């Protein structure tokens, strides 16, 4: 069976030797591995994709022992696809893109469901036929309840990852904390950055030549969680606000899809407020 | 003789017809032209590169007449290279890049001189042998005098364009106004943006995946002048502050060179706080 | 009403003046225009987007007169969306992408229909509910008939543009000629190029670092028609043939969508074997 | 002292465990490591950057032992800069770029010298004052002698890497073999590719929208050695052959600089006819 091990720990000599010895003892054959020691923070990161021939229990026991010796924080996952729950609002370009990539097998995931604060009729352009859909409207007064219901669905479906696919609701601090490290958001990004509403209008008014997007983990600090991926597209003076918005849709979809893909393949490790990405 | 006409005016029917008729009457053969009407601001922009067969005085008279009829704001330039004055400080990567591109004929300009607040010995890595060099140190107390001297050199040398090639001095508001529309600055740009000192340190701490640069006209509003060009390069977690800084050097040099090239070829027109770029 | 005029002709003084005077006489207000004179071939190109206030018949008469005087080859189109017929085979990523962009209004077109040599069941992942679908299987023996039927559908539906969206059939020379200038194909492109079958396998074997795609007009000379757009994505050593193929899907979809968009907006003019693109 | 170990071998369980144990036994602290197993070829690749505290002799002995056990092909290098010999011809943009990056410390290398088949006067735009320069003209008849002299200089100067910086001479098969794995060439690349002379003229005639460059190791098979890096820049219809050539200069310089940097940091491992690049 194929497994992926992702770990971080305080850096010290012997980690790679110990981990690889433990894997070898359980008959593991390494396919792909990467290590990175951050000289500044003194943290060490490792990802190992391997094929195990021995019993899984033995493997887990050996890892647990090594983890204790080296203070490893780690996850070991088999190759079952991740269960992904997508939260969407009115704009559905990211949702459409994720569904298509999932259907053609490009993303290693199962769709645990789609939750929207809008009714299913909003998504007339999409084919949701085999996807559990939950309409969970939200107002200022019902926000706590709605978020509680989202977390219930997360629990009931065994969701591994929550994707905010242009979900236009700010998660509460409690909700953000409850989903820490397993909730990815996408938002537009510009050089320079803009605060406040209608960012594409602001970008247009400023005459920017690049339109960007950033995918990041959600933290209580809005739009400031660890960055997973960023990209840009080129604009020029003839672009209207609508054009910029259309370009933004493409960039957002692609950047989010890459972040979801890497997370699903356990390529993203947290390094304090930053990420280590083993592509 | 080859000329370039660049104009803007309030949009109304007949501008292209009138300007092209005026050019035709003077025996002009159009090589390349572009027009753009900004529906939002109601401004119209036009750039025409043409070869004139008739006398220049006639051409100028015909244009002046059209200009009055249509409230044109315009410049007509022959194909003599622009005279460019470069201001530099300790970091010389942009200066080095501009000098090399100038020497191989890639930039349509003459170097009117290099001004630095550092001594010529700072540039031991560069070949300045045939370039007038001015060492103009500056302190808080001498800033007004130093800027006055820069403006004198601008006047004496017939400088068309001042390039701040990583010139680490903030121009005074008076100086910025004196050089309005003919002074280009380059600075780093990130998604999200960072305020304050040591931007590459901040970018590193934030774990950004893209390092960018913006070339813009200098206005009294620091780093907020009309944007001419932007670009980015891709970073990853293994990049140190030094790596990001090195990547920034490349991006800054290339973005600045493009902005200088387009300005020198009269491809950049101001549209309020934005630019129209006829590439 | 809004119109777009696209023209080319032998270069000589007075074209812009004459065309803009003709437009002005019919009460046209120019929104966006571009001209380009190719010094090498002596051809002149012009695109004008304008709003007409007078009667269309007058406009057409005025243009016909100018066309004769200057040997213009031109098209004048109003702002009705182009009718686009999409030909697809087994791989449906380009088809899926075009349909989504069309549904959200990003592409200025109507879908005249989808033709495939595969049955509609092949496209279970797509929502074709409101799109006329034609299953036209093809064998070596029936190719002539099948192509004749495609051309009939083109005629019956008033199709302006045929898009080969990963249509894995080589058009006959006659068919190519019949659709000249109104049929766009997309194909993979690499540096260096590869001839023959299984290009992604070849690219993988060669260890290329970039995966590209080219959209071009179809001519009798296979894969060698005038290039409209190209782009690349970055690969590395860890990419399998499947990964490269997935990257290729994204690049192909985006490049094809841009080519279709520009063609639909009459931004693409033929310059011999090359294209002039007024973005 | 800091070391970099780069190795490849037939894949089998236990390599990482054995190598990291051997390093640990010699007091090595791993800073950065990457492994990659190519499932198709059955080859395994590893790069380890580490700080050694014990004696170097012990380290080398431990590695030799592991190498025998696992049939490792490996190199162990300390952190002295690589010695790089640059071969140039008339076009000096790549040479200029490498010299500047070397002077500002961006490339971890010493310049062992510059060899050209042109006289030093050709490089009036460059500052070669502290660089050993060898003028080695070459004709069909003297090619064997000239190449022999180049190889002598390689040997005398302890050159680690030979860079063909737009060196317009085809190396003989013998010369190519003598420098196998330690000689990098840069050449233009296009989609589609072009054979024969004047490639930028061909690219212009074909109307390509992208201009690219490829850096690769030199093998007896001209321009077909293992690819290290590729990149492209965007062109449009208004670009002349001269413009395309200027764009090509920039792309070539950047792509070559990246290849030289990665090679100097031992990030490039050969995988048959391909490369594994541990960035």
PDB file of C-alpha atoms in Angstrom, chain A residues 10 13 18 22 52 85 99 117 144 192 198:
ATOM      1  CA  UNK A  10      13.041  20.812  15.898  1.00  0.00           C
ATOM      2  CA  UNK A  13      21.283  15.574  13.621  1.00  0.00           C
ATOM      3  CA  UNK A  18      16.097   7.625  12.161  1.00  0.00           C
ATOM      4  CA  UNK A  22      12.188   3.098  10.843  1.00  0.00           C
ATOM      5  CA  UNK A  52       4.858  -0.373   2.397  1.00  0.00           C
ATOM      6  CA  UNK A  85     -16.182  19.925   1.362  1.00  0.00           C
ATOM      7  CA  UNK A  99     -15.821  19.999 -10.027  1.00  0.00           C
ATOM      8  CA  UNK A 117     -25.645  30.274   1.445  1.00  0.00           C
ATOM      9  CA  UNK A 144     -23.401  30.957  14.879  1.00  0.00           C
ATOM     10  CA  UNK A 192       0.010  47.197  -4.474  1.00  0.00           C
ATOM     11  CA  UNK A 198     -14.746  46.338  -4.657  1.00  0.00           C
TER      12      UNK A 198
END
